[in-house]
PDB file of C-alpha atoms in Angstrom:
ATOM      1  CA  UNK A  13     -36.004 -18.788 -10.372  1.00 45.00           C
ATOM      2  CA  UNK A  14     -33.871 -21.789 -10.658  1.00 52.00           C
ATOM      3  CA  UNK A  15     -29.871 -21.386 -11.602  1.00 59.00           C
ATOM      4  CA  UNK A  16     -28.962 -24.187 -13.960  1.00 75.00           C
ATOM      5  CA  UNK A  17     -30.873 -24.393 -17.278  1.00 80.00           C
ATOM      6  CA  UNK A  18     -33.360 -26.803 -18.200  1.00 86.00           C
ATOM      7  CA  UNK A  19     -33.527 -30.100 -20.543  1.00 87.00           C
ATOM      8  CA  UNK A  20     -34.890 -28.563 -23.008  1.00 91.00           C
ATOM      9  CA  UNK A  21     -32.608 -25.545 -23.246  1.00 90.00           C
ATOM     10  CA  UNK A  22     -29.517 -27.782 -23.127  1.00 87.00           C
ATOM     11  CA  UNK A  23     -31.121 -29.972 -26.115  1.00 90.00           C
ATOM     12  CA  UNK A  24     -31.542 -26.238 -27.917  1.00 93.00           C
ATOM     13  CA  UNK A  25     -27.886 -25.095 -27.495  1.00 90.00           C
ATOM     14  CA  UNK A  26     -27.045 -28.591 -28.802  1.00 88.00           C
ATOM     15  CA  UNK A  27     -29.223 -28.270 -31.881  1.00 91.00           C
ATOM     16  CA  UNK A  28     -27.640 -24.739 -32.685  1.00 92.00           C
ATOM     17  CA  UNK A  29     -24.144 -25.993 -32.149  1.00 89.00           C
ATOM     18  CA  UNK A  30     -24.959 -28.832 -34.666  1.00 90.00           C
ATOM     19  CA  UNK A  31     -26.441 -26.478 -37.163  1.00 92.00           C
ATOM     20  CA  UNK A  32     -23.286 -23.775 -36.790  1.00 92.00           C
ATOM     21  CA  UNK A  33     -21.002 -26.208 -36.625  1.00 89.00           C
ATOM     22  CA  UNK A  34     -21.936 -29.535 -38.353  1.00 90.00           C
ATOM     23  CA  UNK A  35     -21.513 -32.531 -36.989  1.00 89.00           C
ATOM     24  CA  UNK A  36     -18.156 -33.606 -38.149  1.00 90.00           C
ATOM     25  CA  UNK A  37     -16.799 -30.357 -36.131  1.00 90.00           C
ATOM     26  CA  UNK A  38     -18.291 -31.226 -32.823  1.00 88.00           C
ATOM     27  CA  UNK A  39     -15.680 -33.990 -31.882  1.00 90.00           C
ATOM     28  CA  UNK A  40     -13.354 -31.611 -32.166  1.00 91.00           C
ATOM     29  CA  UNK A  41     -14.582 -29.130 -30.355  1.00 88.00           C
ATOM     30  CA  UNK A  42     -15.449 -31.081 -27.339  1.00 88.00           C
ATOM     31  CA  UNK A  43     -11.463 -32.468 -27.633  1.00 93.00           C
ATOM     32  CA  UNK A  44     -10.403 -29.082 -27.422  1.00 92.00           C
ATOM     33  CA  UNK A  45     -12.539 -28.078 -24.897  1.00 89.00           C
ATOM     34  CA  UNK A  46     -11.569 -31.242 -22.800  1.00 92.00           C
ATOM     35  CA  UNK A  47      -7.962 -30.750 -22.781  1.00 95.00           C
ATOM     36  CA  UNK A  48      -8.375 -26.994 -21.849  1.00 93.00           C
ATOM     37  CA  UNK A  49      -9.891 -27.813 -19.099  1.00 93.00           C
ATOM     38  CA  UNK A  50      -7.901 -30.394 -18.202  1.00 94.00           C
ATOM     39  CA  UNK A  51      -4.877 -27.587 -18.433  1.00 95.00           C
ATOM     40  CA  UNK A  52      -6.920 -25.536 -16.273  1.00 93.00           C
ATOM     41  CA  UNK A  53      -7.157 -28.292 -13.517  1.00 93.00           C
ATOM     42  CA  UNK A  54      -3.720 -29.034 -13.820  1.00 93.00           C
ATOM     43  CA  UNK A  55      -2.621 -25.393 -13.812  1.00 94.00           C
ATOM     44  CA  UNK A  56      -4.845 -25.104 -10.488  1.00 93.00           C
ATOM     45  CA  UNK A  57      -3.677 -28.006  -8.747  1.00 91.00           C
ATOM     46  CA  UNK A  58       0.603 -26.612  -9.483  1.00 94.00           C
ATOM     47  CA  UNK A  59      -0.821 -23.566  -8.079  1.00 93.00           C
ATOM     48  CA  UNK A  60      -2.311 -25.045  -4.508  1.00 88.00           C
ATOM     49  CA  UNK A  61       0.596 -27.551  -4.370  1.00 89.00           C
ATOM     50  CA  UNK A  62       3.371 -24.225  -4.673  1.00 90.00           C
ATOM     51  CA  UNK A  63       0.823 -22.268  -1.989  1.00 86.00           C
ATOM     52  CA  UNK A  64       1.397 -25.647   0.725  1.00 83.00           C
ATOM     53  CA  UNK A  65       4.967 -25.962  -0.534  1.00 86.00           C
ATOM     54  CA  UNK A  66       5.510 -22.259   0.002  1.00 87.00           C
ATOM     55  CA  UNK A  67       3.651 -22.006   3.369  1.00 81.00           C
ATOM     56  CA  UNK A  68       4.832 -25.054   4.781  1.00 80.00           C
ATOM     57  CA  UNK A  69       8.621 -23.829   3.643  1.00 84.00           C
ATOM     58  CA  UNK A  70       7.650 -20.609   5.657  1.00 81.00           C
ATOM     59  CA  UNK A  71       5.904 -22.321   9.280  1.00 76.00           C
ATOM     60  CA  UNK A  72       2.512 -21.446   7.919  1.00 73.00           C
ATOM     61  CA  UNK A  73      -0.037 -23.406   9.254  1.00 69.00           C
ATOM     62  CA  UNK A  74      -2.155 -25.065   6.556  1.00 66.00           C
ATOM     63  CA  UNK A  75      -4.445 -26.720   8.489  1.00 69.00           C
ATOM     64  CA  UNK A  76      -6.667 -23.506   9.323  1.00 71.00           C
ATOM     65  CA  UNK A  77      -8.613 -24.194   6.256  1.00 72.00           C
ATOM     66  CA  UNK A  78      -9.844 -27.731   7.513  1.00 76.00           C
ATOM     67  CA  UNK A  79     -10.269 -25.954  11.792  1.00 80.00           C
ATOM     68  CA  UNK A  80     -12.287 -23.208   9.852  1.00 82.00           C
ATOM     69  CA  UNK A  81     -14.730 -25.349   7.296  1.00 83.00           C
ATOM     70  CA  UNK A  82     -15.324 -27.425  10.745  1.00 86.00           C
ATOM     71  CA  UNK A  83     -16.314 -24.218  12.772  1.00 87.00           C
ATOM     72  CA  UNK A  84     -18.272 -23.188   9.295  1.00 88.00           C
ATOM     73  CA  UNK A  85     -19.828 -26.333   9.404  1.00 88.00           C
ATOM     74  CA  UNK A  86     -20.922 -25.901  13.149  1.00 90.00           C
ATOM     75  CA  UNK A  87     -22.653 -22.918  13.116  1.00 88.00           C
ATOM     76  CA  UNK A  88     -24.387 -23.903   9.974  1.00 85.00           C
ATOM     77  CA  UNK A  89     -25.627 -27.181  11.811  1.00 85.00           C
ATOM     78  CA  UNK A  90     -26.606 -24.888  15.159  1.00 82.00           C
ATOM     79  CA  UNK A  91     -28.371 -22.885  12.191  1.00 79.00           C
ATOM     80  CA  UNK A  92     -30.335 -25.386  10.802  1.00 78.00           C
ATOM     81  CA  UNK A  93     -31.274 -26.656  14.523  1.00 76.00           C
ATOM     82  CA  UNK A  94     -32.414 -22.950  15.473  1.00 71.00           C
ATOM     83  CA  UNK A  95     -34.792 -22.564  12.545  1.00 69.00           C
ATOM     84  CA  UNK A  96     -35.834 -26.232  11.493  1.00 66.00           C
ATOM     85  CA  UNK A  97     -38.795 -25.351  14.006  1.00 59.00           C
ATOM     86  CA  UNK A  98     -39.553 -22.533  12.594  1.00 59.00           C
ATOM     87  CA  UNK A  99     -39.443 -23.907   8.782  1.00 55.00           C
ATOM     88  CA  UNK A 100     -41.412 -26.779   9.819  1.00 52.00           C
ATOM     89  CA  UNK A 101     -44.612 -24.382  11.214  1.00 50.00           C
ATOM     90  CA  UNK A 102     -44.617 -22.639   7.782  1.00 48.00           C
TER      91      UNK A 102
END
């Protein structure tokens, strides 16, 4: 069962936004749905830059996220070495 949807689904939503919506609406729709999410990067980014200003004001250590997707990383690789025998017999 696959998680994103197909061609021919996307060309459907497209072809019933059209019809709701008309053409001459579209532009403006995809505007406004451009600059809110470009408010909702920006909004995220203020947010992660007052977290490291906050932590860093405090001693936190904010370099446990990079030793931690490393050690993620590790296993996952000593993973993949553990059962790529196995995955290539099936």
């Amino acid at each position: 069962m696959p998680l994103f949807i197909s061609w021919t689904e996307i060309v459907f939503i497209m072809f019933i936004v059209l019809i709701v919506f008309g053409a001459d609406k579209i532009p403006e729709i995809a505007r406004g749905l451009g600059k809110g999410m470009r408010q909702l990067k920006d909004a995220t980014n203020e947010i992660k830059h007052e977290i490291s200003k906050s932590a860093e004001k405090h001693g936190v250590d904010t370099d446990i996220t990079k030793e931690v997707t490393k050690e993620i990383n590790k296993v996952k690789d000593d993973f993949d070495d553990l059962t790529g025998p196995i995955k290539r017999q099936l």
